[in-house]
CSV table of C-alpha atoms in Angstrom, one decimal:
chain,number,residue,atom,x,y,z
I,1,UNK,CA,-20.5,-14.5,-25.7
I,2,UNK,CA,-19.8,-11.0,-26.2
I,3,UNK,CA,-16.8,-9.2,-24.5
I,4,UNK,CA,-18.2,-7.3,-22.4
I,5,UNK,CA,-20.7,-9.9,-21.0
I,6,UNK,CA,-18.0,-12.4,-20.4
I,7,UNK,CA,-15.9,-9.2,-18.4
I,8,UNK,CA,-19.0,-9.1,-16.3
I,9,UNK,CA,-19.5,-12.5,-15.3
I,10,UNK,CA,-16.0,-12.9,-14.4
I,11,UNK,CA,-16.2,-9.9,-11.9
I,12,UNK,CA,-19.4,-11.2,-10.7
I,13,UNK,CA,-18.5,-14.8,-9.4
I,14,UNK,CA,-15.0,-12.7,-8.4
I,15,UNK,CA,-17.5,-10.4,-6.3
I,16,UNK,CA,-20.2,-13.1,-5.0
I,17,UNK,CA,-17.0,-15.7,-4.2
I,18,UNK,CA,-16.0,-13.3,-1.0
I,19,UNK,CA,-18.6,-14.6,1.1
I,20,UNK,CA,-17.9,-16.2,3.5
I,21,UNK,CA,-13.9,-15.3,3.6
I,22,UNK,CA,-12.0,-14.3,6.5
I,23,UNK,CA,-12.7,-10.7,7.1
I,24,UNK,CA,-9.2,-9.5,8.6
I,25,UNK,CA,-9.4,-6.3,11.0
I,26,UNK,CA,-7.0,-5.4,14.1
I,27,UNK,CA,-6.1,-1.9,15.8
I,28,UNK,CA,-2.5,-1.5,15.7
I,29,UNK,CA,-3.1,1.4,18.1
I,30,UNK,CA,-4.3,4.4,18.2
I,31,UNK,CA,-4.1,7.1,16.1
I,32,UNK,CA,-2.3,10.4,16.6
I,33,UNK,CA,-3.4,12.3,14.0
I,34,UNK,CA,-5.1,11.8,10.7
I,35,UNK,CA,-4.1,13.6,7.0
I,36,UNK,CA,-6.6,13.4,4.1
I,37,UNK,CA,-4.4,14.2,1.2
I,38,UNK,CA,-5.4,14.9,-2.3
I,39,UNK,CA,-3.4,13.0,-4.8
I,40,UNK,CA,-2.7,13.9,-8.3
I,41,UNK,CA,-1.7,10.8,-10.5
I,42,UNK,CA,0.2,11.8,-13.8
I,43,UNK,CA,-1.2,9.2,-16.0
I,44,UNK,CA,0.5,10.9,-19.0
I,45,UNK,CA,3.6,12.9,-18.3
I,46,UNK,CA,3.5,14.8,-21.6
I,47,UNK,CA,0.2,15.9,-20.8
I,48,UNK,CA,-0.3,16.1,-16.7
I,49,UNK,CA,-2.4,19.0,-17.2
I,50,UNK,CA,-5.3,16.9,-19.3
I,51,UNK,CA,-4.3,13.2,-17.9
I,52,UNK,CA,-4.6,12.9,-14.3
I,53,UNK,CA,-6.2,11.0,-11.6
I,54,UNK,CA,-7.1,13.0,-8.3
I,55,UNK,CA,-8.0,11.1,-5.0
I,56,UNK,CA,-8.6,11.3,-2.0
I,57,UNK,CA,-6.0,9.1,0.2
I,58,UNK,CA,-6.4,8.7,4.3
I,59,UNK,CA,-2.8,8.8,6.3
I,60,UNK,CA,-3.5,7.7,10.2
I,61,UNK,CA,-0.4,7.8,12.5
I,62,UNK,CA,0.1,6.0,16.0
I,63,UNK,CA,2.9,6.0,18.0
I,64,UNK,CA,5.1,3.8,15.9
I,65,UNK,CA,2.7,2.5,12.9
I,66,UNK,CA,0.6,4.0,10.4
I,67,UNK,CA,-1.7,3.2,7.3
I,68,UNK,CA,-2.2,5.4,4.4
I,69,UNK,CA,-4.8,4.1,1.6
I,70,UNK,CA,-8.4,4.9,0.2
I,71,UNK,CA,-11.0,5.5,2.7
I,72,UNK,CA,-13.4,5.3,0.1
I,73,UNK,CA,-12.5,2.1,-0.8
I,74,UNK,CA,-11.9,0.7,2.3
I,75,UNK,CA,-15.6,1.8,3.2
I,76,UNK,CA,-16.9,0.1,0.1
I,77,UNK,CA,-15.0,-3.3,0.4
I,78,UNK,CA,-16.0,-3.7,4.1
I,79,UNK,CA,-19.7,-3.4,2.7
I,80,UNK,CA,-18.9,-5.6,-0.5
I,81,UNK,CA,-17.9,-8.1,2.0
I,82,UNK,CA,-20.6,-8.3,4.1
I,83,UNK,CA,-23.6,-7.2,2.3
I,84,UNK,CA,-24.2,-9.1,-0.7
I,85,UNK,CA,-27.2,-6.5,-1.6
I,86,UNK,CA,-24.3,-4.0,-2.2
I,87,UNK,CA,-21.7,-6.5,-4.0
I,88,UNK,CA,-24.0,-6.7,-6.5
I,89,UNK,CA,-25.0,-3.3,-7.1
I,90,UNK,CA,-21.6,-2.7,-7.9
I,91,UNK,CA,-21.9,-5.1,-10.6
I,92,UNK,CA,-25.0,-4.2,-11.8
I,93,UNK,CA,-24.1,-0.2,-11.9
I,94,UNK,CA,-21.8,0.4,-14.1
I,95,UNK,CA,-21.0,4.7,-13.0
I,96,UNK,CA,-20.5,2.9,-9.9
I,97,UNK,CA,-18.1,-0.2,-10.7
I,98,UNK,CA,-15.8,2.4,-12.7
I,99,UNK,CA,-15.6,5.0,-9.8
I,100,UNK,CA,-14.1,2.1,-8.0
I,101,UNK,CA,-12.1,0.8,-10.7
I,102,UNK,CA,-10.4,4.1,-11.0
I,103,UNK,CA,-10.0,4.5,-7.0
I,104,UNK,CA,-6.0,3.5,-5.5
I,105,UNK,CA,-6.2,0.4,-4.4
I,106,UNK,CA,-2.8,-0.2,-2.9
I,107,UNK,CA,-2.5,0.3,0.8
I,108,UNK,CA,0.7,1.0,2.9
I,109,UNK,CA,1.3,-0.2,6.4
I,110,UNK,CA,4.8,1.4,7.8
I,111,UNK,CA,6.2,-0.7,10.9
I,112,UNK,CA,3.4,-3.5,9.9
I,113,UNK,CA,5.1,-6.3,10.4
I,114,UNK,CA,8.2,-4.4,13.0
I,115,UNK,CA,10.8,-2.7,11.0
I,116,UNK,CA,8.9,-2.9,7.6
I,117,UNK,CA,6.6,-1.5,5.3
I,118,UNK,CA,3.8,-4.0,3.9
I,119,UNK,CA,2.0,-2.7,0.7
I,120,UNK,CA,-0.9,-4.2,-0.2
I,121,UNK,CA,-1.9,-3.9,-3.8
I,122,UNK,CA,-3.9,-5.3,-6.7
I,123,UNK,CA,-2.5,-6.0,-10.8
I,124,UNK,CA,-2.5,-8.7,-13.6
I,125,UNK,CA,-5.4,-10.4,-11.9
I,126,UNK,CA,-3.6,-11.2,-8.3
I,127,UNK,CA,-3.7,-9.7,-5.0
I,128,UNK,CA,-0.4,-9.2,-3.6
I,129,UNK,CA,1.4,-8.2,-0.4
I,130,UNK,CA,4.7,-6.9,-0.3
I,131,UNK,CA,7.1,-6.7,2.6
I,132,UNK,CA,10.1,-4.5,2.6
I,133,UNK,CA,12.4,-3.1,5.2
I,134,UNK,CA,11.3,0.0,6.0
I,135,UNK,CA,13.5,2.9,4.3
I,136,UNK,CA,13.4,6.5,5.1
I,137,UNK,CA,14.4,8.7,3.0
I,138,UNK,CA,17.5,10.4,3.6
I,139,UNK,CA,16.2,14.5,3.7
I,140,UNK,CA,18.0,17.7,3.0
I,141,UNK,CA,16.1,20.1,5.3
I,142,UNK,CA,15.8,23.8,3.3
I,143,UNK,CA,15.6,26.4,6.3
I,144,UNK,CA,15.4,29.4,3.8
I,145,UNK,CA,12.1,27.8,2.3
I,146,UNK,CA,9.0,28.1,4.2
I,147,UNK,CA,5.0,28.0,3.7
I,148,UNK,CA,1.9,28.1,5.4
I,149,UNK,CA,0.2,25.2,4.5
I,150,UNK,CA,-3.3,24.5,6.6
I,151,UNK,CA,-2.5,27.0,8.9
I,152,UNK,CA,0.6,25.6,10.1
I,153,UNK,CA,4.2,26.5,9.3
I,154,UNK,CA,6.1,24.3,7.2
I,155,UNK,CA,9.9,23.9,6.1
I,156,UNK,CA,10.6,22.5,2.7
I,157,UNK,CA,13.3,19.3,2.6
I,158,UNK,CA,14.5,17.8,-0.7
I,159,UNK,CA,15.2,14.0,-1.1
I,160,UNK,CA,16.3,11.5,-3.7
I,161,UNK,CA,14.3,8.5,-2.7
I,162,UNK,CA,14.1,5.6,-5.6
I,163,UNK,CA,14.5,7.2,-8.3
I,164,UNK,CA,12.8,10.5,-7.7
I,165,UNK,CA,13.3,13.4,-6.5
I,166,UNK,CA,11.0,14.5,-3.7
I,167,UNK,CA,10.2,17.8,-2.5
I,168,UNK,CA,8.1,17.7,0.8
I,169,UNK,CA,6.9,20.5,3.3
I,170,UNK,CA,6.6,19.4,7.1
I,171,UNK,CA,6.0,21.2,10.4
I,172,UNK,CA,8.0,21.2,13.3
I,173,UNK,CA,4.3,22.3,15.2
I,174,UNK,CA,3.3,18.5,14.7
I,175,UNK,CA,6.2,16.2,15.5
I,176,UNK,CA,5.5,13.4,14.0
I,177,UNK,CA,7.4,12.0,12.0
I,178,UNK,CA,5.5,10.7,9.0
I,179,UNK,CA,3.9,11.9,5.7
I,180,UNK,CA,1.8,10.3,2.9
I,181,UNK,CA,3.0,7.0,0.8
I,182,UNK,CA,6.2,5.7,1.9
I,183,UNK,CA,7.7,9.2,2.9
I,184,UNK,CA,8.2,9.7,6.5
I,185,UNK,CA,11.9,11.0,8.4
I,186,UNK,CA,11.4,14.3,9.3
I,187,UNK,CA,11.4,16.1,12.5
I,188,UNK,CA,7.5,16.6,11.7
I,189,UNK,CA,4.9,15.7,9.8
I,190,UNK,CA,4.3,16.1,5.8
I,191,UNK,CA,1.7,17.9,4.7
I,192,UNK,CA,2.4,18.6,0.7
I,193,UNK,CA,4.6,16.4,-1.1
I,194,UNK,CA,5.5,16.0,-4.8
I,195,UNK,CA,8.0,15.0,-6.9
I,196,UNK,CA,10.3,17.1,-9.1
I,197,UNK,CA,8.4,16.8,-12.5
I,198,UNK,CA,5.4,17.0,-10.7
I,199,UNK,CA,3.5,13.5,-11.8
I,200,UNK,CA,3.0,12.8,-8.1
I,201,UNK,CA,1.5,15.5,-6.1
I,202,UNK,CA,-0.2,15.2,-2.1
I,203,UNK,CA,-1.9,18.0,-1.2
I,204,UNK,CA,-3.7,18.2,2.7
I,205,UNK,CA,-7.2,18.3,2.5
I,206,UNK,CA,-8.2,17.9,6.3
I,207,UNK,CA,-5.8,17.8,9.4
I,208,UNK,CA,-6.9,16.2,12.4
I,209,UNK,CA,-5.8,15.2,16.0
I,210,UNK,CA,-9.1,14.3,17.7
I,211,UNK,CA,-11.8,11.7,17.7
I,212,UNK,CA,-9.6,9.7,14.8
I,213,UNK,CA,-10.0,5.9,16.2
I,214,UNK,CA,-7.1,3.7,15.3
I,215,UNK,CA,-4.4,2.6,13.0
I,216,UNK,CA,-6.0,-0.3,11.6
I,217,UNK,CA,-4.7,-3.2,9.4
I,218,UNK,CA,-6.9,-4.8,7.6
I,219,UNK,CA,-7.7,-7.1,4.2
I,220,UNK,CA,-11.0,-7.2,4.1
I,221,UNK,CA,-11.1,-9.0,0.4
I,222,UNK,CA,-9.5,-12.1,2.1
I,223,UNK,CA,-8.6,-15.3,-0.6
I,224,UNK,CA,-5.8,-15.9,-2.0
I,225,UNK,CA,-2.8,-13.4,-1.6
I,226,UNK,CA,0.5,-13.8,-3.5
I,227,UNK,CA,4.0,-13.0,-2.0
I,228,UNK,CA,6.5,-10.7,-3.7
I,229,UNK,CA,9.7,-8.5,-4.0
I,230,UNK,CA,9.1,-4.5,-4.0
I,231,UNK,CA,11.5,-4.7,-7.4
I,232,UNK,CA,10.1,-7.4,-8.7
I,233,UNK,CA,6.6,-6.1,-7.8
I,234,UNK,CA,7.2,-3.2,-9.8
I,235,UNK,CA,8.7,-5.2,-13.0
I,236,UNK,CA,5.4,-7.3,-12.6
I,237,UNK,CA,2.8,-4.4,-12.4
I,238,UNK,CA,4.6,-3.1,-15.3
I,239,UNK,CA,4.3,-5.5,-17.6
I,240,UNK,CA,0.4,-5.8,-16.5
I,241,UNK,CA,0.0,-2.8,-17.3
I,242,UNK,CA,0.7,-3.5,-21.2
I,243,UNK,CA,-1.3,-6.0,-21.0
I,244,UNK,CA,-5.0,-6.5,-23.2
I,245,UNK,CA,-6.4,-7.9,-19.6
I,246,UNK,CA,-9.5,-8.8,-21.4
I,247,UNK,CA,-7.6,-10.7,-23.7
I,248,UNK,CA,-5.7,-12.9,-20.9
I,249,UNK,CA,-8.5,-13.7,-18.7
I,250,UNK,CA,-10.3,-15.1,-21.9
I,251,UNK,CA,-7.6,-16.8,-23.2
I,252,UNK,CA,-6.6,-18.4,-19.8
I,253,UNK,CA,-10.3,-20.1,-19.6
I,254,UNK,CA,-10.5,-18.7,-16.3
I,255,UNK,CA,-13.9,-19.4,-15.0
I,256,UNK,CA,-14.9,-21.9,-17.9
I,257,UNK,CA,-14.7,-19.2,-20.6
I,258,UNK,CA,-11.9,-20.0,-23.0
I,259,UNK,CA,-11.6,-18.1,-26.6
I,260,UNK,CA,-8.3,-19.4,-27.9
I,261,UNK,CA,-9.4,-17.6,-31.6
I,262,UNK,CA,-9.8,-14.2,-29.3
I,263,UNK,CA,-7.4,-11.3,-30.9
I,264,UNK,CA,-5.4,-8.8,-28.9
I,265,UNK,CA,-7.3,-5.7,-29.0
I,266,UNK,CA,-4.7,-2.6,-30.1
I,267,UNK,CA,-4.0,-0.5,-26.7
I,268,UNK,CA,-1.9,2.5,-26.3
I,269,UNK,CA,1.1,1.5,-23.7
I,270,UNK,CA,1.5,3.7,-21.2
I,271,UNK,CA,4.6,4.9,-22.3
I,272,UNK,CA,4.3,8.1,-20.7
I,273,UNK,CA,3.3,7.0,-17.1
I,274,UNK,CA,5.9,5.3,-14.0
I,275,UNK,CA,5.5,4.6,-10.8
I,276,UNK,CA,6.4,6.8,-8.1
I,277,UNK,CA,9.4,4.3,-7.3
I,278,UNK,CA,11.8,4.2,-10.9
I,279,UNK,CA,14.6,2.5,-9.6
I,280,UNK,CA,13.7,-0.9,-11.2
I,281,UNK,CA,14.5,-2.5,-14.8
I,282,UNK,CA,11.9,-2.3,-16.8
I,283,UNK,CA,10.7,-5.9,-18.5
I,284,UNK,CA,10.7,-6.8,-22.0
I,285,UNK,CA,7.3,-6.1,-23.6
I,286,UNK,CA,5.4,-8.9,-26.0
């Protein structure tokens, strides 16, 4: 069995296996306002201007939650889940199955449960939620530094949140206090955020304040989801990223397919690419 057709038949009984899951969906409350930001992924720092990712990523606020994740994605696993026709057209087309391979697919609940932030994500093979108390970030607010961003006036403020240093633009016009990822603590909300060397960058695409709907949680994948540390979430998603993930799910005889005589293929380690949070010890490579 070739690589690729063992690849494929893992996905697909990973794809087919969802029916009949618990579909999880709940309004927190509703929304306030709604930011579609585009996001700019360095995916190698010594190159940012060749190798990045851009998405699109959705930020609804309420009065005391929000969620900020893919709409796109969101949209396609709610079908995945409940039309089968659809599951496995993403299996079968393969323009399609990388487009959502490539889209973000953690999601970040602030005040979900109360007084935390719960990150759901995706790495070496596992879903995974991750609670942690919620953190703002403690801003320096730059008076002398302005910009019109969307129409609306914004202030710039500097923080050093885990590791980074992040430069965000809010307005006062829209106070609410908020802003894309895990930034949020201003007297307003953000609108353009990046860090300092630039390998994260949120730009507002769309601002709006009517007919929005609600903050939602939801997990539509359902199955199995593991428990984890924010640091040691990090150390973890590192190391998979290393990783020949071919290679391990062979190896592993997931699924019945077991090639112990299967060699590592060589891959280029992302040496050149971090997460937005750095303040973790990196683990020991094989």
């Amino acid at each position: 069995m070739n690589r690729y057709l063992a690849f494929i038949i893992i996905i697909l009984s990973l794809s087919i296996n969802i029916f009949g899951r618990e579909r999880i969906e709940f309004a927190l409350e509703p929304a306030l306002i709604e930011v579609v930001y585009e996001c700019r992924t360095a995916l190698d720092t010594l190159d940012i201007e060749n190798n990045s990712r851009v998405n699109l990523m959705t930020l609804k606020v309420g009065k005391s939650t929000s969620a900020f994740y893919s709409a796109e994605l969101k949209y396609s696993d709610s079908l995945e889940h409940k039309n089968r026709e659809y599951a496995l057209k993403t299996i079968e087309d393969r323009t399609l199955r990388r487009h959502l391979a490539r889209l973000p697919k953690y999601k970040v609940f602030k005040n979900y449960p109360e007084g935390k932030i719960r990150v759901h994500d995706r790495y070496d093979l596992c879903d995974w939620i991750i609670d942690e108390d919620w953190e703002n970030p403690s801003w320096k607010i730059l008076t002398d530094s302005v910009a019109d961003i969307m129409g609306y006036q914004c202030v710039l403020a500097e923080s050093k949140f885990r590791g980074r240093l992040w430069k965000a633009w809010f307005t006062f016009d829209i106070p609410i206090s908020d802003g894309p990822w895990k930034l949020c603590g201003l007297p307003g909300i953000i609108l353009r955020a990046h860090d300092s060397r630039m390998h994260y960058v949120y730009e507002p695409m769309s601002v709006r304040t009517e007919g929005i709907g609600n903050v939602v949680y939801y997990d539509y994948k359902g199955g199995i989801r593991f428990t984890t540390s924010r640091l040691k979430s990090l150390q973890r998603k590192y190391k998979s990223l290393h990783e020949d993930l071919h290679y391990k799910m062979v190896t592993s005889g997931m699924y019945g397919l077991s090639n112990k005589s299967l060699k590592k293929r060589d891959k280029k380690p992302h040496s050149n690419y971090d997460f937005e949070e750095t303040d973790y010890v990196k683990p020991k490579l094989e």
